Amino acid sequence: MNCPACKELMVVLELDDVEIDYCIRCQGIWLDAGELELLLENSHRRDTFLSSFQVEINAGEKKKKCPMCRKKMNKLSLPGSEQDSAQRQKKILIDGCPGQHGIWFDRGELYETLKKGGLTPSDPVITWLREVFRDGLSE
Ligand SMILES: [Zn+2]
Ligand SMILES: [Zn+2]
C-alpha cells in the first residue's frame, strides 16, 4: 500500500495482533478499520472517545485519498481534553475514509490520538510508539 501523503510504499509494523502501515519517509501511519479500536483496548473511555470524532467540512487542510479505494478522505477532528488548555489549542485533524476503510495519521498524530483516547503513558502501545518515533514526539 502506498502512503496517502507522499505516495511512498509503506512498510508493515506489527504491534500485538495489529498490523500498522507505516511510511518511513513522512512517518505517517495508516490503520485499517477496527485497528484504532484494538489499540485503545485498555482505555476506559474508548467508546465515548471513538464516537465523538467529528467531520470538519472546512478544515483548510488538503484532502488526502484513501490508499485502498482512492476516494477523498474526510477530515475528522478529535474532541479536546477540557482540563488541558494546551491540548485544546492544538486541534488534531485525522483523515478517515468515507467508505470506512481506515484512518490516516500524520506524523505524531496517532500518539496524540491515543493519549487523548485515554491510554496512560505506561500503556504498552504508548511505549511502543515512543520507541518507534524516538524523536519528534512531545511528552
Ligand atoms: Zn508518506
Ligand atoms: Zn477507502
GROMACS .gro file of C-alpha atoms and ligand atoms in nm:
model
  141
    1MET     CA    1   0.000   0.000   0.000
    2ASN     CA    2   0.123   0.349  -0.078
    3CYS     CA    3   0.132   0.642   0.158
    4PRO     CA    4  -0.164   0.877   0.101
    5ALA     CA    5   0.055   1.176   0.184
    6CYS     CA    6   0.378   1.124  -0.010
    7LYS     CA    7   0.298   0.812  -0.218
    8GLU     CA    8   0.592   0.617  -0.083
    9LEU     CA    9   0.544   0.241  -0.037
   10MET     CA   10   0.460   0.180   0.326
   11VAL     CA   11   0.604  -0.090   0.549
   12VAL     CA   12   0.403  -0.309   0.782
   13LEU     CA   13   0.481  -0.296   1.152
   14GLU     CA   14   0.329  -0.538   1.396
   15LEU     CA   15   0.210  -0.447   1.738
   16ASP     CA   16   0.049  -0.742   1.912
   17ASP     CA   17  -0.218  -0.851   1.666
   18VAL     CA   18  -0.245  -0.515   1.498
   19GLU     CA   19  -0.078  -0.454   1.164
   20ILE     CA   20   0.019  -0.095   1.119
   21ASP     CA   21   0.114   0.052   0.783
   22TYR     CA   22   0.392   0.299   0.833
   23CYS     CA   23   0.553   0.543   0.593
   24ILE     CA   24   0.924   0.573   0.657
   25ARG     CA   25   0.952   0.895   0.461
   26CYS     CA   26   0.684   1.108   0.630
   27GLN     CA   27   0.632   0.893   0.941
   28GLY     CA   28   0.260   0.879   0.891
   29ILE     CA   29   0.055   0.578   0.992
   30TRP     CA   30  -0.241   0.407   0.832
   31LEU     CA   31  -0.477   0.199   1.043
   32ASP     CA   32  -0.730  -0.031   0.880
   33ALA     CA   33  -1.086  -0.015   1.007
   34GLY     CA   34  -1.112  -0.152   1.358
   35GLU     CA   35  -0.743  -0.120   1.440
   36LEU     CA   36  -0.778   0.202   1.636
   37GLU     CA   37  -1.036   0.024   1.849
   38LEU     CA   38  -0.785  -0.253   1.913
   39LEU     CA   39  -0.509  -0.011   2.007
   40LEU     CA   40  -0.741   0.158   2.253
   41GLU     CA   41  -0.831  -0.170   2.417
   42ASN     CA   42  -0.703  -0.064   2.757
   43SER     CA   43  -0.881   0.269   2.758
   44HIS     CA   44  -1.179   0.300   2.988
   45ARG     CA   45  -1.331   0.572   2.772
   46ARG     CA   46  -1.272   0.413   2.434
   47ASP     CA   47  -1.631   0.402   2.311
   48THR     CA   48  -1.718   0.757   2.412
   49PHE     CA   49  -1.397   0.879   2.256
   50LEU     CA   50  -1.440   0.696   1.927
   51SER     CA   51  -1.798   0.811   1.884
   52SER     CA   52  -1.704   1.174   1.934
   53PHE     CA   53  -1.498   1.223   1.617
   54GLN     CA   54  -1.649   1.492   1.400
   55VAL     CA   55  -1.625   1.556   1.029
   56GLU     CA   56  -1.482   1.900   0.959
   57ILE     CA   57  -1.630   2.049   0.647
   58ASN     CA   58  -1.393   2.343   0.611
   59ALA     CA   59  -1.079   2.213   0.770
   60GLY     CA   60  -0.842   2.407   0.547
   61GLU     CA   61  -0.610   2.110   0.509
   62LYS     CA   62  -0.572   1.948   0.170
   63LYS     CA   63  -0.772   1.629   0.143
   64LYS     CA   64  -0.584   1.303   0.104
   65LYS     CA   65  -0.705   1.000  -0.084
   66CYS     CA   66  -0.777   0.668   0.081
   67PRO     CA   67  -0.493   0.428  -0.007
   68MET     CA   68  -0.744   0.148  -0.056
   69CYS     CA   69  -1.030   0.298  -0.256
   70ARG     CA   70  -0.878   0.631  -0.372
   71LYS     CA   71  -1.180   0.828  -0.252
   72LYS     CA   72  -1.111   1.161  -0.090
   73MET     CA   73  -1.098   1.119   0.283
   74ASN     CA   74  -1.285   1.325   0.538
   75LYS     CA   75  -1.108   1.543   0.790
   76LEU     CA   76  -1.203   1.427   1.134
   77SER     CA   77  -1.145   1.634   1.441
   78LEU     CA   78  -1.093   1.486   1.782
   79PRO     CA   79  -1.251   1.610   2.100
   80GLY     CA   80  -1.013   1.813   2.314
   81SER     CA   81  -0.944   1.743   2.673
   82GLU     CA   82  -1.123   2.010   2.870
   83GLN     CA   83  -0.877   2.020   3.157
   84ASP     CA   84  -0.579   2.082   2.938
   85SER     CA   85  -0.573   2.416   2.760
   86ALA     CA   86  -0.258   2.331   2.566
   87GLN     CA   87  -0.428   2.031   2.413
   88ARG     CA   88  -0.739   2.223   2.336
   89GLN     CA   89  -0.546   2.473   2.129
   90LYS     CA   90  -0.371   2.209   1.931
   91LYS     CA   91  -0.650   2.057   1.733
   92ILE     CA   92  -0.577   1.725   1.570
   93LEU     CA   93  -0.723   1.654   1.229
   94ILE     CA   94  -0.703   1.299   1.110
   95ASP     CA   95  -0.815   1.162   0.772
   96GLY     CA   96  -1.086   0.899   0.759
   97CYS     CA   97  -1.209   0.713   0.452
   98PRO     CA   98  -1.579   0.779   0.387
   99GLY     CA   99  -1.604   0.410   0.292
  100GLN     CA  100  -1.471   0.312   0.637
  101HIS     CA  101  -1.150   0.153   0.511
  102GLY     CA  102  -0.942   0.313   0.775
  103ILE     CA  103  -0.780   0.622   0.916
  104TRP     CA  104  -0.464   0.810   0.827
  105PHE     CA  105  -0.250   0.977   1.094
  106ASP     CA  106   0.019   1.227   1.004
  107ARG     CA  107   0.345   1.211   1.194
  108GLY     CA  108   0.280   1.207   1.569
  109GLU     CA  109  -0.098   1.220   1.538
  110LEU     CA  110  -0.161   0.858   1.634
  111TYR     CA  111   0.035   0.910   1.952
  112GLU     CA  112  -0.164   1.222   2.038
  113THR     CA  113  -0.489   1.050   1.949
  114LEU     CA  114  -0.422   0.753   2.174
  115LYS     CA  115  -0.328   0.978   2.462
  116LYS     CA  116  -0.647   1.177   2.415
  117GLY     CA  117  -0.831   0.849   2.390
  118GLY     CA  118  -0.736   0.760   2.743
  119LEU     CA  119  -0.421   0.549   2.720
  120THR     CA  120  -0.180   0.605   3.004
  121PRO     CA  121   0.191   0.678   2.947
  122SER     CA  122   0.275   0.329   3.069
  123ASP     CA  123   0.042   0.156   2.826
  124PRO     CA  124   0.236  -0.087   2.602
  125VAL     CA  125   0.100   0.082   2.288
  126ILE     CA  126   0.226   0.422   2.401
  127THR     CA  127   0.563   0.277   2.500
  128TRP     CA  128   0.591   0.109   2.162
  129LEU     CA  129   0.511   0.426   1.970
  130ARG     CA  130   0.770   0.615   2.171
  131GLU     CA  131   1.030   0.363   2.065
  132VAL     CA  132   0.934   0.380   1.700
  133PHE     CA  133   0.931   0.760   1.694
  134ARG     CA  134   1.221   0.821   1.926
  135ASP     CA  135   1.240   1.181   1.819
  136GLY     CA  136   0.957   1.405   1.722
  137LEU     CA  137   0.707   1.321   1.994
  138SER     CA  138   0.614   1.563   2.264
  139GLU     CA  139   0.557   1.440   2.614
  140ZN      ZN  140   0.447   0.925   0.349
  141ZN      ZN  141  -1.137   0.387   0.128
   0.00000   0.00000   0.00000
